[in-house]
mmCIF file of C-alpha atoms in Angstrom:
data_model
loop_
_atom_site.group_PDB
_atom_site.id
_atom_site.type_symbol
_atom_site.label_atom_id
_atom_site.label_comp_id
_atom_site.label_asym_id
_atom_site.label_seq_id
_atom_site.Cartn_x
_atom_site.Cartn_y
_atom_site.Cartn_z
ATOM 1 C CA MET A 9 33.907 -23.000 -52.201
ATOM 2 C CA ASN A 10 36.395 -22.475 -48.909
ATOM 3 C CA THR A 11 39.683 -24.080 -48.687
ATOM 4 C CA ALA A 12 38.371 -26.712 -46.128
ATOM 5 C CA THR A 13 35.061 -27.846 -48.518
ATOM 6 C CA MET A 14 37.381 -28.003 -51.190
ATOM 7 C CA LEU A 15 39.784 -30.211 -49.772
ATOM 8 C CA ARG A 16 37.537 -32.302 -48.331
ATOM 9 C CA ALA A 17 36.002 -32.722 -52.029
ATOM 10 C CA PHE A 18 39.447 -33.393 -53.414
ATOM 11 C CA CYS A 19 39.917 -36.308 -50.891
ATOM 12 C CA ASP A 20 36.592 -37.717 -51.420
ATOM 13 C CA ALA A 21 36.914 -37.923 -55.091
ATOM 14 C CA VAL A 22 39.743 -40.025 -55.115
ATOM 15 C CA GLU A 23 38.111 -42.484 -52.008
ATOM 16 C CA GLN A 24 35.412 -42.636 -54.144
ATOM 17 C CA ARG A 25 36.943 -43.208 -57.376
ATOM 18 C CA ASN A 26 35.015 -40.166 -58.950
ATOM 19 C CA GLY A 27 37.039 -39.100 -61.369
ATOM 20 C CA LYS A 28 34.696 -36.768 -62.858
ATOM 21 C CA ALA A 29 34.133 -34.974 -59.407
ATOM 22 C CA PHE A 30 38.114 -34.547 -59.022
ATOM 23 C CA ALA A 31 38.819 -33.024 -62.022
ATOM 24 C CA GLU A 32 35.973 -30.391 -61.464
ATOM 25 C CA LEU A 33 38.294 -28.692 -58.724
ATOM 26 C CA PHE A 34 40.529 -28.147 -61.269
ATOM 27 C CA THR A 35 40.431 -25.497 -63.999
ATOM 28 C CA GLU A 36 39.954 -26.910 -67.666
ATOM 29 C CA ASP A 37 43.898 -26.202 -68.538
ATOM 30 C CA GLY A 38 44.799 -27.741 -65.140
ATOM 31 C CA VAL A 39 47.610 -30.183 -64.553
ATOM 32 C CA TYR A 40 47.964 -32.558 -61.749
ATOM 33 C CA HIS A 41 51.723 -33.632 -61.270
ATOM 34 C CA ASP A 42 51.752 -36.784 -59.524
ATOM 35 C CA VAL A 43 54.850 -38.240 -56.991
ATOM 36 C CA PHE A 44 54.757 -41.602 -58.587
ATOM 37 C CA TYR A 45 52.994 -41.431 -62.246
ATOM 38 C CA GLY A 46 53.982 -37.801 -63.505
ATOM 39 C CA ALA A 47 51.655 -35.097 -64.912
ATOM 40 C CA PHE A 48 48.120 -35.591 -66.170
ATOM 41 C CA ALA A 49 47.061 -32.407 -67.804
ATOM 42 C CA GLY A 50 43.119 -31.072 -68.532
ATOM 43 C CA SER A 51 39.825 -32.290 -67.304
ATOM 44 C CA ALA A 52 39.859 -35.912 -69.014
ATOM 45 C CA LYS A 53 43.660 -36.717 -68.042
ATOM 46 C CA ILE A 54 42.838 -35.648 -64.172
ATOM 47 C CA ALA A 55 39.796 -37.709 -64.080
ATOM 48 C CA GLU A 56 41.925 -40.700 -65.562
ATOM 49 C CA LEU A 57 43.924 -40.667 -63.001
ATOM 50 C CA VAL A 58 41.850 -41.066 -60.689
ATOM 51 C CA ASP A 59 39.208 -43.589 -61.979
ATOM 52 C CA ASP A 60 42.247 -45.715 -63.685
ATOM 53 C CA TRP A 61 45.441 -45.170 -62.585
ATOM 54 C CA PHE A 62 44.899 -45.041 -58.855
ATOM 55 C CA TYR A 63 42.971 -48.138 -58.516
ATOM 56 C CA ARG A 64 45.256 -50.151 -61.184
ATOM 57 C CA THR A 65 47.157 -51.428 -58.165
ATOM 58 C CA ALA A 66 45.485 -50.507 -55.241
ATOM 59 C CA THR A 67 42.044 -49.918 -53.394
ATOM 60 C CA ASP A 68 40.595 -48.636 -50.354
ATOM 61 C CA PHE A 69 42.099 -44.706 -50.413
ATOM 62 C CA ARG A 70 42.168 -42.751 -47.457
ATOM 63 C CA TRP A 71 43.230 -39.353 -47.892
ATOM 64 C CA ASP A 72 43.626 -36.544 -45.219
ATOM 65 C CA MET A 73 44.579 -32.651 -45.291
ATOM 66 C CA HIS A 74 45.922 -31.264 -42.340
ATOM 67 C CA THR A 75 46.598 -27.533 -41.368
ATOM 68 C CA PRO A 76 46.172 -25.807 -45.025
ATOM 69 C CA VAL A 77 47.390 -22.587 -45.230
ATOM 70 C CA SER A 78 46.581 -20.371 -48.416
ATOM 71 C CA ASP A 79 46.890 -16.807 -49.576
ATOM 72 C CA GLY A 80 44.121 -17.184 -52.613
ATOM 73 C CA HIS A 81 46.820 -18.179 -54.840
ATOM 74 C CA THR A 82 48.672 -20.602 -53.435
ATOM 75 C CA LEU A 83 47.521 -23.426 -50.680
ATOM 76 C CA TYR A 84 49.757 -25.769 -49.254
ATOM 77 C CA ALA A 85 48.383 -28.632 -47.084
ATOM 78 C CA ARG A 86 50.296 -31.478 -45.125
ATOM 79 C CA TYR A 87 48.619 -35.065 -45.772
ATOM 80 C CA THR A 88 48.194 -38.445 -44.934
ATOM 81 C CA PHE A 89 47.613 -40.689 -47.516
ATOM 82 C CA SER A 90 46.863 -44.401 -47.738
ATOM 83 C CA TYR A 91 45.336 -47.235 -49.617
ATOM 84 C CA ARG A 92 45.655 -51.100 -49.670
ATOM 85 C CA SER A 93 47.750 -52.436 -52.500
ATOM 86 C CA THR A 94 46.698 -55.226 -54.945
ATOM 87 C CA LEU A 95 50.371 -56.125 -55.907
ATOM 88 C CA PRO A 96 51.012 -59.609 -55.671
ATOM 89 C CA GLU A 97 54.176 -59.266 -53.455
ATOM 90 C CA ALA A 98 52.427 -56.674 -50.729
ATOM 91 C CA GLU A 99 49.453 -59.492 -49.680
ATOM 92 C CA GLY A 100 47.126 -57.186 -49.347
ATOM 93 C CA ALA A 101 49.081 -54.522 -46.864
ATOM 94 C CA ARG A 102 48.070 -51.143 -46.486
ATOM 95 C CA ALA A 103 50.726 -48.367 -47.087
ATOM 96 C CA MET A 104 50.500 -45.197 -45.847
ATOM 97 C CA PHE A 105 52.712 -42.018 -46.593
ATOM 98 C CA GLU A 106 52.766 -38.255 -45.347
ATOM 99 C CA GLY A 107 53.212 -35.192 -47.868
ATOM 100 C CA VAL A 108 52.849 -31.686 -48.676
ATOM 101 C CA ALA A 109 50.295 -30.933 -51.194
ATOM 102 C CA ILE A 110 51.066 -27.497 -53.128
ATOM 103 C CA MET A 111 48.310 -26.144 -55.261
ATOM 104 C CA LYS A 112 47.904 -22.838 -57.723
ATOM 105 C CA LEU A 113 44.993 -21.418 -57.547
ATOM 106 C CA ARG A 114 42.683 -19.416 -59.870
ATOM 107 C CA ASP A 115 39.227 -18.320 -59.271
ATOM 108 C CA GLY A 116 38.484 -21.136 -56.673
ATOM 109 C CA LYS A 117 39.883 -23.738 -58.730
ATOM 110 C CA ILE A 118 43.228 -25.388 -58.901
ATOM 111 C CA THR A 119 45.586 -24.751 -61.892
ATOM 112 C CA GLU A 120 48.661 -26.813 -60.790
ATOM 113 C CA TYR A 121 49.079 -29.353 -58.207
ATOM 114 C CA HIS A 122 52.272 -30.699 -56.978
ATOM 115 C CA GLU A 123 53.169 -33.048 -54.104
ATOM 116 C CA VAL A 124 56.522 -33.754 -52.120
ATOM 117 C CA ALA A 125 56.068 -36.946 -50.330
ATOM 118 C CA ASN A 126 58.012 -39.155 -48.071
ATOM 119 C CA THR A 127 57.152 -42.685 -49.963
ATOM 120 C CA ALA A 128 59.793 -44.669 -49.031
ATOM 121 C CA PRO A 129 57.529 -46.278 -45.866
ATOM 122 C CA ALA A 130 54.792 -47.091 -48.131
ATOM 123 C CA PHE A 131 57.208 -48.895 -50.167
ATOM 124 C CA VAL A 132 58.478 -51.384 -46.918
ATOM 125 C CA ASP A 133 54.680 -51.490 -45.880
ATOM 126 C CA ILE A 134 54.024 -53.420 -49.071
ATOM 127 C CA LYS A 135 57.080 -55.508 -49.581
ATOM 128 C CA PHE A 136 59.296 -53.799 -51.989
ATOM 129 C CA ALA A 137 62.788 -55.246 -51.482
ATOM 130 C CA PRO A 138 65.147 -52.790 -50.296
ATOM 131 C CA GLU A 139 66.908 -52.489 -53.881
ATOM 132 C CA ARG A 140 63.648 -51.416 -55.733
ATOM 133 C CA ILE A 141 63.059 -49.059 -52.975
ATOM 134 C CA ALA A 142 66.089 -47.339 -53.597
ATOM 135 C CA LYS A 143 65.533 -47.242 -57.570
ATOM 136 C CA ILE A 144 62.207 -45.442 -57.319
ATOM 137 C CA ILE A 145 63.477 -42.871 -54.378
ATOM 138 C CA ALA A 146 66.572 -42.301 -56.684
ATOM 139 C CA ARG A 147 64.369 -41.669 -59.644
ATOM 140 C CA GLN A 148 61.990 -39.538 -57.767
ATOM 141 C CA GLY A 149 64.643 -37.517 -56.575
ATOM 142 C CA ALA A 150 65.898 -36.525 -59.488
ATOM 143 C CA ALA A 151 62.381 -35.732 -61.158
ATOM 144 C CA LEU A 152 61.953 -33.122 -58.557
ATOM 145 C CA LYS A 153 64.898 -31.668 -58.888
ATOM 146 C CA ALA A 154 64.894 -31.270 -62.840
ATOM 147 C CA ARG A 155 61.719 -29.608 -61.922
ATOM 148 C CA PRO A 156 63.109 -25.825 -61.983
ATOM 149 C CA GLU A 157 59.435 -24.871 -60.697
ATOM 150 C CA MET A 158 59.369 -26.977 -57.400
ATOM 151 C CA LYS A 159 63.191 -25.928 -56.419
ATOM 152 C CA ARG A 160 62.099 -22.966 -53.820
ATOM 153 C CA HIS A 161 59.851 -25.605 -52.487
ATOM 154 C CA LEU A 162 63.030 -28.120 -51.409
ATOM 155 C CA VAL A 163 65.178 -27.984 -48.289
ATOM 156 C CA GLU A 164 68.576 -28.413 -49.611
#
């Protein structure tokens, strides 16, 4: 599967709430590191991330990958991601943020997915209080810096 086809299948699976199809893009020992929910290892957990976790407080997903670059072992792509929040305080607002997907590949499948994302605009979109946003962003920053394998992706 070429890069463009894989990325479209990746996004489509999330938009269609198809965890099985999403998990099939990963190796059996694959790990998805989500910016909000943490690490999900193995096919069953990766499928659960899409089928359950993503849709607990959101619906109407839209995910697009842009300008992918790959050497066959590592794939980078900018993305835009949005959803309609079902949290009471959001009052049905649409949240959107941008990020970069970082994927390690083996035999045409994803072994690891990481992302670096500017999530703050999404929290403003869904009407989180500034204090709540500050706590979330601080927690995400601390978690990212604690992962030594991601340090080379950070701009200090």
